[in-house]
mmCIF file of C-alpha atoms and ligand atoms in Angstrom:
data_model
loop_
_atom_site.group_PDB
_atom_site.id
_atom_site.type_symbol
_atom_site.label_atom_id
_atom_site.label_comp_id
_atom_site.label_asym_id
_atom_site.label_seq_id
_atom_site.Cartn_x
_atom_site.Cartn_y
_atom_site.Cartn_z
ATOM 1 C CA MET A 17 10.258 -20.351 -31.367
ATOM 2 C CA SER A 18 6.876 -20.191 -30.664
ATOM 3 C CA ASP A 19 5.615 -20.736 -26.922
ATOM 4 C CA GLU A 20 3.174 -23.240 -27.495
ATOM 5 C CA TRP A 21 3.389 -26.946 -26.747
ATOM 6 C CA ILE A 22 2.697 -29.535 -29.446
ATOM 7 C CA ILE A 23 3.554 -32.931 -28.144
ATOM 8 C CA GLY A 24 4.525 -35.568 -30.706
ATOM 9 C CA ILE A 25 3.177 -38.945 -29.123
ATOM 10 C CA ILE A 26 5.274 -42.188 -30.133
ATOM 11 C CA GLY A 27 3.164 -45.456 -29.421
ATOM 12 C CA GLY A 28 4.594 -48.326 -28.756
ATOM 13 C CA SER A 29 3.223 -51.727 -28.586
ATOM 14 C CA GLY A 30 0.824 -50.630 -26.164
ATOM 15 C CA LEU A 31 -0.771 -48.053 -27.536
ATOM 16 C CA SER A 32 -0.452 -49.069 -31.075
ATOM 17 C CA GLU A 33 -4.390 -47.816 -31.719
ATOM 18 C CA GLY A 34 -3.858 -44.394 -30.972
ATOM 19 C CA LEU A 35 -5.534 -42.214 -28.667
ATOM 20 C CA ALA A 36 -8.737 -39.994 -27.944
ATOM 21 C CA LEU A 37 -7.712 -36.600 -29.256
ATOM 22 C CA GLU A 38 -10.387 -33.676 -29.706
ATOM 23 C CA GLU A 39 -10.559 -32.423 -33.154
ATOM 24 C CA ALA A 40 -8.567 -35.343 -34.437
ATOM 25 C CA GLN A 41 -7.375 -35.228 -38.023
ATOM 26 C CA GLU A 42 -5.061 -37.889 -39.638
ATOM 27 C CA ILE A 43 -2.846 -36.557 -42.026
ATOM 28 C CA GLU A 44 0.059 -38.158 -44.272
ATOM 29 C CA ILE A 45 3.375 -36.393 -44.145
ATOM 30 C CA ARG A 46 6.159 -37.634 -46.568
ATOM 31 C CA SER A 47 9.386 -37.777 -45.607
ATOM 32 C CA PRO A 48 12.936 -37.422 -47.756
ATOM 33 C CA PHE A 49 13.954 -40.103 -45.477
ATOM 34 C CA GLY A 50 11.548 -42.976 -46.503
ATOM 35 C CA GLU A 51 8.380 -44.286 -45.539
ATOM 36 C CA PRO A 52 7.120 -43.165 -41.730
ATOM 37 C CA SER A 53 5.764 -46.375 -39.422
ATOM 38 C CA GLY A 54 2.449 -44.410 -40.657
ATOM 39 C CA PRO A 55 -0.134 -41.221 -40.938
ATOM 40 C CA VAL A 56 -0.098 -39.045 -37.794
ATOM 41 C CA THR A 57 -2.647 -38.293 -36.011
ATOM 42 C CA LEU A 58 -3.180 -34.483 -34.914
ATOM 43 C CA GLY A 59 -5.368 -33.188 -32.336
ATOM 44 C CA ARG A 60 -5.770 -31.932 -29.128
ATOM 45 C CA ILE A 61 -6.101 -32.543 -25.536
ATOM 46 C CA GLY A 62 -7.136 -29.455 -23.460
ATOM 47 C CA HIS A 63 -4.724 -26.406 -24.891
ATOM 48 C CA VAL A 64 -2.098 -28.793 -26.099
ATOM 49 C CA ARG A 65 -1.995 -30.097 -29.450
ATOM 50 C CA VAL A 66 -0.406 -33.289 -30.003
ATOM 51 C CA ALA A 67 0.444 -35.626 -32.949
ATOM 52 C CA PHE A 68 0.737 -39.255 -32.578
ATOM 53 C CA LEU A 69 2.085 -41.931 -34.505
ATOM 54 C CA ALA A 70 2.217 -45.987 -34.118
ATOM 55 C CA ARG A 71 5.528 -46.819 -33.745
ATOM 56 C CA HIS A 72 5.094 -50.446 -35.447
ATOM 57 C CA GLY A 73 2.022 -48.699 -37.976
ATOM 58 C CA LYS A 74 -1.150 -49.361 -36.747
ATOM 59 C CA GLY A 75 -1.979 -53.121 -36.510
ATOM 60 C CA HIS A 76 1.670 -53.725 -35.541
ATOM 61 C CA ARG A 77 3.107 -54.214 -38.752
ATOM 62 C CA VAL A 78 7.024 -53.152 -38.755
ATOM 63 C CA PRO A 79 9.281 -55.234 -36.915
ATOM 64 C CA PRO A 80 11.781 -53.227 -34.046
ATOM 65 C CA SER A 81 14.570 -53.605 -36.652
ATOM 66 C CA GLN A 82 12.178 -52.227 -39.561
ATOM 67 C CA VAL A 83 10.650 -49.291 -37.996
ATOM 68 C CA ASN A 84 12.000 -46.244 -40.356
ATOM 69 C CA TYR A 85 13.147 -44.179 -36.942
ATOM 70 C CA ARG A 86 14.751 -41.101 -39.286
ATOM 71 C CA ALA A 87 11.000 -40.942 -41.247
ATOM 72 C CA ASN A 88 8.932 -41.048 -38.266
ATOM 73 C CA ILE A 89 11.344 -38.280 -36.001
ATOM 74 C CA ASP A 90 11.210 -36.190 -39.645
ATOM 75 C CA VAL A 91 7.366 -36.107 -40.048
ATOM 76 C CA LEU A 92 7.124 -35.609 -36.533
ATOM 77 C CA LYS A 93 9.129 -32.191 -36.879
ATOM 78 C CA ARG A 94 7.615 -31.771 -40.152
ATOM 79 C CA ALA A 95 4.035 -31.488 -37.813
ATOM 80 C CA ARG A 96 5.891 -28.718 -35.661
ATOM 81 C CA VAL A 97 6.289 -31.083 -32.751
ATOM 82 C CA THR A 98 8.212 -29.058 -30.140
ATOM 83 C CA ASP A 99 8.700 -32.133 -27.627
ATOM 84 C CA VAL A 100 8.623 -36.084 -28.077
ATOM 85 C CA LEU A 101 7.023 -38.446 -25.061
ATOM 86 C CA ALA A 102 7.923 -42.197 -26.350
ATOM 87 C CA LEU A 103 5.733 -44.986 -24.300
ATOM 88 C CA SER A 104 7.250 -48.398 -24.703
ATOM 89 C CA ALA A 105 6.844 -51.946 -23.488
ATOM 90 C CA ILE A 106 9.930 -52.928 -21.838
ATOM 91 C CA GLY A 107 11.246 -56.074 -19.687
ATOM 92 C CA SER A 108 13.086 -55.607 -16.214
ATOM 93 C CA LEU A 109 16.510 -56.497 -15.509
ATOM 94 C CA ARG A 110 15.860 -55.738 -11.666
ATOM 95 C CA GLU A 111 13.490 -57.419 -9.131
ATOM 96 C CA GLU A 112 12.255 -54.299 -7.682
ATOM 97 C CA ILE A 113 11.142 -53.094 -11.503
ATOM 98 C CA GLU A 114 7.712 -55.423 -11.500
ATOM 99 C CA PRO A 115 5.787 -56.167 -14.665
ATOM 100 C CA GLY A 116 2.677 -53.840 -14.394
ATOM 101 C CA GLN A 117 5.114 -50.883 -13.479
ATOM 102 C CA PHE A 118 6.181 -47.760 -15.594
ATOM 103 C CA VAL A 119 9.459 -46.639 -16.017
ATOM 104 C CA ALA A 120 11.016 -42.789 -16.729
ATOM 105 C CA VAL A 121 14.290 -43.828 -18.564
ATOM 106 C CA ASP A 122 16.843 -41.851 -18.375
ATOM 107 C CA GLN A 123 19.597 -43.575 -19.936
ATOM 108 C CA PHE A 124 20.314 -45.688 -22.627
ATOM 109 C CA ILE A 125 23.046 -48.664 -24.026
ATOM 110 C CA ASP A 126 22.446 -49.257 -27.615
ATOM 111 C CA ARG A 127 23.125 -52.613 -28.705
ATOM 112 C CA THR A 128 21.358 -52.183 -31.711
ATOM 113 C CA THR A 129 23.160 -53.013 -35.271
ATOM 114 C CA SER A 130 22.519 -51.812 -38.738
ATOM 115 C CA ARG A 131 19.781 -49.302 -38.417
ATOM 116 C CA GLU A 132 20.205 -46.228 -39.683
ATOM 117 C CA ASN A 133 21.268 -43.774 -36.320
ATOM 118 C CA SER A 134 21.897 -40.324 -37.911
ATOM 119 C CA PHE A 135 20.229 -37.872 -40.175
ATOM 120 C CA PHE A 136 23.953 -36.736 -40.996
ATOM 121 C CA GLY A 137 26.343 -38.138 -43.187
ATOM 122 C CA PRO A 138 29.166 -37.612 -46.002
ATOM 123 C CA GLY A 139 28.425 -34.175 -47.225
ATOM 124 C CA CYS A 140 27.060 -32.884 -44.081
ATOM 125 C CA VAL A 141 28.214 -34.199 -40.593
ATOM 126 C CA ALA A 142 27.407 -32.970 -37.480
ATOM 127 C CA HIS A 143 28.066 -34.319 -33.890
ATOM 128 C CA VAL A 144 25.467 -33.414 -30.895
ATOM 129 C CA SER A 145 25.855 -34.358 -27.169
ATOM 130 C CA LEU A 146 24.015 -37.616 -26.492
ATOM 131 C CA ALA A 147 25.313 -37.367 -22.740
ATOM 132 C CA ASP A 148 21.893 -36.912 -21.384
ATOM 133 C CA PRO A 149 19.765 -38.255 -24.028
ATOM 134 C CA VAL A 150 16.231 -37.640 -22.121
ATOM 135 C CA CYS A 151 14.816 -34.389 -21.784
ATOM 136 C CA PRO A 152 14.872 -33.583 -17.959
ATOM 137 C CA ARG A 153 11.840 -31.405 -17.921
ATOM 138 C CA LEU A 154 9.642 -33.686 -20.201
ATOM 139 C CA ALA A 155 10.708 -37.014 -18.405
ATOM 140 C CA LYS A 156 9.276 -35.280 -14.782
ATOM 141 C CA HIS A 157 6.312 -34.024 -16.571
ATOM 142 C CA ALA A 158 5.960 -37.337 -17.988
ATOM 143 C CA GLY A 159 6.651 -39.003 -14.742
ATOM 144 C CA ASP A 160 3.835 -36.767 -12.646
ATOM 145 C CA ALA A 161 1.815 -37.837 -15.466
ATOM 146 C CA ALA A 162 2.221 -41.348 -15.368
ATOM 147 C CA LYS A 163 1.772 -41.561 -11.539
ATOM 148 C CA SER A 164 -1.669 -39.216 -11.389
ATOM 149 C CA ALA A 165 -2.898 -41.915 -13.796
ATOM 150 C CA GLY A 166 -2.396 -44.326 -11.375
ATOM 151 C CA ALA A 167 0.874 -45.894 -12.448
ATOM 152 C CA ALA A 168 3.670 -47.446 -9.706
ATOM 153 C CA LEU A 169 6.375 -45.352 -11.234
ATOM 154 C CA HIS A 170 10.224 -46.061 -11.389
ATOM 155 C CA ARG A 171 11.909 -42.284 -12.052
ATOM 156 C CA GLY A 172 15.460 -43.187 -13.650
ATOM 157 C CA GLY A 173 16.581 -46.732 -15.136
ATOM 158 C CA THR A 174 19.042 -47.377 -17.889
ATOM 159 C CA TYR A 175 17.346 -48.699 -21.008
ATOM 160 C CA VAL A 176 19.300 -51.186 -23.122
ATOM 161 C CA ALA A 177 18.471 -51.507 -26.674
ATOM 162 C CA ILE A 178 18.968 -54.599 -28.503
ATOM 163 C CA ASP A 179 17.791 -55.349 -32.316
ATOM 164 C CA GLY A 180 15.169 -58.559 -31.293
ATOM 165 C CA PRO A 181 12.586 -59.718 -32.278
ATOM 166 C CA GLN A 182 13.708 -62.400 -30.450
ATOM 167 C CA PHE A 183 14.051 -61.833 -26.644
ATOM 168 C CA SER A 184 17.297 -62.244 -24.880
ATOM 169 C CA THR A 185 19.415 -65.265 -24.124
ATOM 170 C CA ARG A 186 19.396 -65.942 -20.219
ATOM 171 C CA ALA A 187 23.370 -65.267 -20.929
ATOM 172 C CA GLU A 188 22.843 -61.846 -22.455
ATOM 173 C CA SER A 189 20.358 -60.847 -19.790
ATOM 174 C CA ARG A 190 22.509 -61.251 -17.061
ATOM 175 C CA LEU A 191 25.156 -59.304 -19.056
ATOM 176 C CA TYR A 192 22.913 -56.192 -19.466
ATOM 177 C CA ARG A 193 22.389 -56.264 -15.362
ATOM 178 C CA ALA A 194 26.431 -56.263 -15.063
ATOM 179 C CA TRP A 195 26.181 -53.332 -17.418
ATOM 180 C CA ALA A 196 23.956 -51.709 -14.821
ATOM 181 C CA GLY A 197 20.986 -51.444 -17.509
ATOM 182 C CA ASP A 198 17.781 -51.484 -15.585
ATOM 183 C CA VAL A 199 15.389 -52.305 -18.424
ATOM 184 C CA ILE A 200 15.573 -53.820 -21.927
ATOM 185 C CA GLY A 201 13.518 -52.963 -25.125
ATOM 186 C CA MET A 202 13.582 -52.657 -28.887
ATOM 187 C CA THR A 203 12.875 -49.537 -29.842
ATOM 188 C CA GLY A 204 14.443 -46.721 -27.722
ATOM 189 C CA MET A 205 17.771 -46.778 -29.881
ATOM 190 C CA PRO A 206 18.144 -44.793 -32.630
ATOM 191 C CA GLU A 207 15.093 -43.239 -31.643
ATOM 192 C CA ALA A 208 16.183 -40.859 -28.486
ATOM 193 C CA ARG A 209 19.967 -40.317 -31.182
ATOM 194 C CA LEU A 210 17.844 -39.041 -33.550
ATOM 195 C CA ALA A 211 15.169 -36.897 -31.506
ATOM 196 C CA ARG A 212 18.305 -34.984 -30.397
ATOM 197 C CA GLU A 213 19.871 -34.425 -33.996
ATOM 198 C CA ALA A 214 16.630 -33.242 -34.769
ATOM 199 C CA GLU A 215 16.800 -30.863 -31.675
ATOM 200 C CA LEU A 216 13.332 -32.625 -30.033
ATOM 201 C CA PRO A 217 13.226 -33.065 -26.382
ATOM 202 C CA TYR A 218 12.618 -36.380 -25.871
ATOM 203 C CA ALA A 219 11.360 -38.784 -22.825
ATOM 204 C CA MET A 220 10.636 -42.336 -22.932
ATOM 205 C CA LEU A 221 7.761 -43.967 -20.433
ATOM 206 C CA GLY A 222 8.542 -47.485 -20.245
ATOM 207 C CA MET A 223 5.715 -50.122 -19.566
ATOM 208 C CA VAL A 224 7.165 -53.235 -17.903
ATOM 209 C CA THR A 225 5.669 -56.075 -18.948
ATOM 210 C CA ASP A 226 8.577 -58.898 -17.629
ATOM 211 C CA TYR A 227 11.081 -59.960 -15.953
ATOM 212 C CA ASP A 228 13.027 -60.811 -19.248
ATOM 213 C CA SER A 229 15.200 -63.949 -18.479
ATOM 214 C CA PHE A 230 17.967 -63.409 -16.200
ATOM 215 C CA ARG A 231 15.471 -65.373 -13.029
ATOM 216 C CA ASP A 232 16.556 -69.063 -12.841
ATOM 217 C CA ASP A 233 13.267 -69.804 -11.318
ATOM 218 C CA GLN A 234 11.454 -68.326 -14.035
ATOM 219 C CA GLU A 235 10.377 -69.611 -18.069
ATOM 220 C CA GLY A 236 11.865 -67.028 -20.697
ATOM 221 C CA VAL A 237 9.869 -64.505 -21.803
ATOM 222 C CA ASP A 238 6.769 -65.118 -23.067
ATOM 223 C CA ILE A 239 4.847 -62.804 -25.717
ATOM 224 C CA THR A 240 1.207 -63.965 -24.323
ATOM 225 C CA ALA A 241 2.043 -62.872 -20.946
ATOM 226 C CA VAL A 242 3.419 -60.294 -22.251
ATOM 227 C CA LEU A 243 0.782 -58.664 -24.413
ATOM 228 C CA LYS A 244 -1.536 -59.300 -21.321
ATOM 229 C CA VAL A 245 0.369 -56.797 -18.972
ATOM 230 C CA MET A 246 0.292 -54.724 -22.039
ATOM 231 C CA GLN A 247 -3.314 -54.690 -22.746
ATOM 232 C CA ALA A 248 -3.689 -54.459 -18.620
ATOM 233 C CA ASN A 249 -1.687 -51.134 -19.031
ATOM 234 C CA SER A 250 -3.190 -49.831 -21.916
ATOM 235 C CA LYS A 251 -5.802 -47.554 -20.161
ATOM 236 C CA THR A 252 -3.302 -46.255 -17.680
ATOM 237 C CA ALA A 253 -1.008 -44.938 -21.067
ATOM 238 C CA ALA A 254 -3.338 -43.276 -22.308
ATOM 239 C CA LYS A 255 -4.512 -41.909 -19.273
ATOM 240 C CA THR A 256 -1.089 -40.638 -18.682
ATOM 241 C CA VAL A 257 -0.942 -38.949 -21.985
ATOM 242 C CA ALA A 258 -4.294 -37.022 -21.116
ATOM 243 C CA GLU A 259 -2.697 -35.965 -17.411
ATOM 244 C CA LEU A 260 0.461 -34.551 -19.471
ATOM 245 C CA CYS A 261 -1.184 -32.500 -21.309
ATOM 246 C CA ARG A 262 -3.716 -31.117 -18.698
ATOM 247 C CA ALA A 263 -0.699 -30.399 -16.650
ATOM 248 C CA LEU A 264 1.558 -28.980 -18.599
ATOM 249 C CA PRO A 265 1.729 -25.272 -18.373
ATOM 250 C CA GLU A 266 -0.022 -22.821 -20.568
ATOM 251 C CA LYS A 267 3.521 -21.518 -22.134
ATOM 252 C CA ARG A 268 6.253 -23.269 -23.337
ATOM 253 C CA GLU A 269 9.599 -22.137 -22.031
ATOM 254 C CA PRO A 270 12.755 -23.275 -24.302
ATOM 255 C CA VAL A 271 15.119 -25.597 -23.116
ATOM 256 C CA PRO A 272 18.793 -26.305 -24.097
ATOM 257 C CA ILE A 273 17.934 -28.982 -26.470
ATOM 258 C CA ASP A 274 16.048 -26.841 -28.710
ATOM 259 C CA THR A 275 19.499 -25.580 -30.077
ATOM 260 C CA ALA A 276 21.464 -28.803 -29.730
ATOM 261 C CA LEU A 277 22.312 -28.547 -33.423
ATOM 262 C CA GLU A 278 23.920 -24.749 -32.875
ATOM 263 C CA HIS A 279 27.626 -25.644 -33.109
ATOM 264 C CA ALA A 280 27.182 -29.280 -34.246
ATOM 265 C CA ILE A 281 27.827 -29.141 -38.140
ATOM 266 C CA ILE A 282 30.938 -28.959 -38.839
ATOM 267 C CA THR A 283 31.528 -29.382 -42.762
ATOM 268 C CA ALA A 284 32.587 -26.399 -44.070
ATOM 269 C CA GLN A 285 29.520 -24.364 -45.880
ATOM 270 C CA ASP A 286 31.095 -24.223 -49.127
ATOM 271 C CA ILE A 287 31.521 -28.018 -49.675
ATOM 272 C CA ARG A 288 28.139 -29.224 -48.339
ATOM 273 C CA ASP A 289 26.127 -31.966 -50.196
ATOM 274 C CA SER A 290 23.276 -30.160 -51.370
ATOM 275 C CA GLU A 291 21.121 -32.921 -51.779
ATOM 276 C CA LEU A 292 21.638 -33.987 -47.942
ATOM 277 C CA VAL A 293 21.294 -30.449 -47.028
ATOM 278 C CA ALA A 294 17.540 -30.377 -48.770
ATOM 279 C CA LYS A 295 16.333 -33.217 -46.995
ATOM 280 C CA LEU A 296 17.442 -32.186 -43.917
ATOM 281 C CA ASP A 297 15.288 -28.860 -44.282
ATOM 282 C CA ALA A 298 12.906 -29.782 -41.161
ATOM 283 C CA VAL A 299 15.228 -32.041 -38.783
ATOM 284 C CA ALA A 300 17.957 -28.456 -39.187
ATOM 285 C CA GLY A 301 16.799 -26.122 -41.286
ATOM 286 C CA ARG A 302 17.053 -23.715 -38.530
ATOM 287 C CA VAL A 303 20.779 -24.187 -38.929
ATOM 288 C CA LEU A 304 20.994 -24.658 -42.352
ATOM 289 C CA LYS A 305 19.480 -21.709 -43.637
HETATM 290 C C1 LIG B 24 5.653 -56.865 -27.744
HETATM 291 S S1 LIG B 24 6.749 -56.862 -27.303
HETATM 292 C C2 LIG B 24 8.421 -56.646 -28.036
HETATM 293 C C3 LIG B 24 8.062 -55.290 -28.542
HETATM 294 O O1 LIG B 24 7.775 -54.628 -27.903
HETATM 295 C C4 LIG B 24 8.058 -53.153 -27.688
HETATM 296 O O2 LIG B 24 7.495 -52.534 -28.309
HETATM 297 P P1 LIG B 24 7.813 -51.027 -28.607
HETATM 298 O O3 LIG B 24 8.811 -50.206 -28.013
HETATM 299 O O4 LIG B 24 7.328 -50.274 -29.480
HETATM 300 O O5 LIG B 24 6.569 -50.744 -27.420
HETATM 301 C C5 LIG B 24 9.586 -53.671 -27.780
HETATM 302 O O6 LIG B 24 10.689 -52.561 -28.002
HETATM 303 C C6 LIG B 24 9.266 -55.153 -29.308
HETATM 304 O O7 LIG B 24 9.341 -53.930 -30.278
HETATM 305 N N1 ADE B 25 12.266 -58.940 -22.521
HETATM 306 C C1 ADE B 25 12.321 -57.786 -23.450
HETATM 307 N N2 ADE B 25 13.129 -57.571 -23.839
HETATM 308 C C2 ADE B 25 12.864 -56.904 -25.607
HETATM 309 N N3 ADE B 25 11.976 -55.971 -25.726
HETATM 310 C C3 ADE B 25 10.922 -56.284 -24.927
HETATM 311 N N4 ADE B 25 9.592 -55.471 -24.953
HETATM 312 C C4 ADE B 25 8.914 -56.291 -23.699
HETATM 313 N N5 ADE B 25 9.593 -57.138 -22.850
HETATM 314 C C5 ADE B 25 10.890 -57.237 -23.393
#
C-alpha cells in the first residue's frame, strides 16, 4: 500500500454542494453494487488528494433509506480512497450537546431496517469486527480540524441510526437516551459497517442541528430550523475538511483497519460464488486475489 493519503469525504445534508478543491475533476465511477448517489469529485487540498461524494446526490435527491451505501463506499474504494470522513447533520439527545456544535462520533446503535448492510453474502461470507467502528486516528485528526475551524467540539458520542425520513416520536427519543445514545441521525449506518468491510478507516463528524424530541419544553423537530442551523454551519464544515488536509502528516502510516478482511472471509475458496467474488474486486480484491 502506498503511503499517500486519499481522503474520501461523504458530504451529508450540510455539505451537499461540494468543496473547493484544487484541480477538481468530476468523474462518474460505475459500481457492480448499483448506482452511487452521484459523481465523485477528485481534487486536492494542499498535499492531500480528496474524493468528494454527496451522500444524497446533488440538490439532495436521495432519501436516507434509498441511499445506495454499498455503491457509495465501493466507488470511493475504486477511487483509491484510503480513509473516509463522513459529515452528517444530527439531532442531539443530550442537553449539553447543543445545536451548532460538532460531535466526533465514536459508536453507533443501528436501528435501521431493510438497508443492504453487507458487501458479502451467500457464496462469500465474511465477518469483520465492528467493536470500534470509528478509526481513532482519523477521528482525532477530524476533531482537531473541527476545532481549528472554530467549531465547539464533543469528542466521542454514540450515534443512533434510524431509518427516517420522519423524525422520532418523543417516546423513541427518550428510549434512545435511556440506551445511552448521545446523538441521532439517519445515515451513519450501514455506511460505517460497509466502510469497515471495505477496509476503509472511517470517522464521522456530526453537526448538531436540533434537540430531537425528548424535551417537554420544546416542539418536535422543525426542518426549517434544522436547515437554518445547517446553513450556518456549512462553512465551518468545509473549513474543517481544509484544516484536516492541511494538518495530516506528509506520509500515511498503516492502521489495523487497512487489513480488516485479513482473516474475515470464511467461505472455502473452492466453493465461493464467482459472480459475487467478481463484484468484490474493489472492496476485497486484496484478500480474494
Ligand atoms: C436534513 S435533516 C435530516 C437528514 O439530515 C441528515 O442527513 P446526513 O446524515 O446525510 O447529513 C439525516 O441523517 C437525515 O438524512
Ligand atoms: N433529530 C434528528 N433525527 C434524525 N436525523 C436528524 N438529522 C438532523 N436532526 C435529526
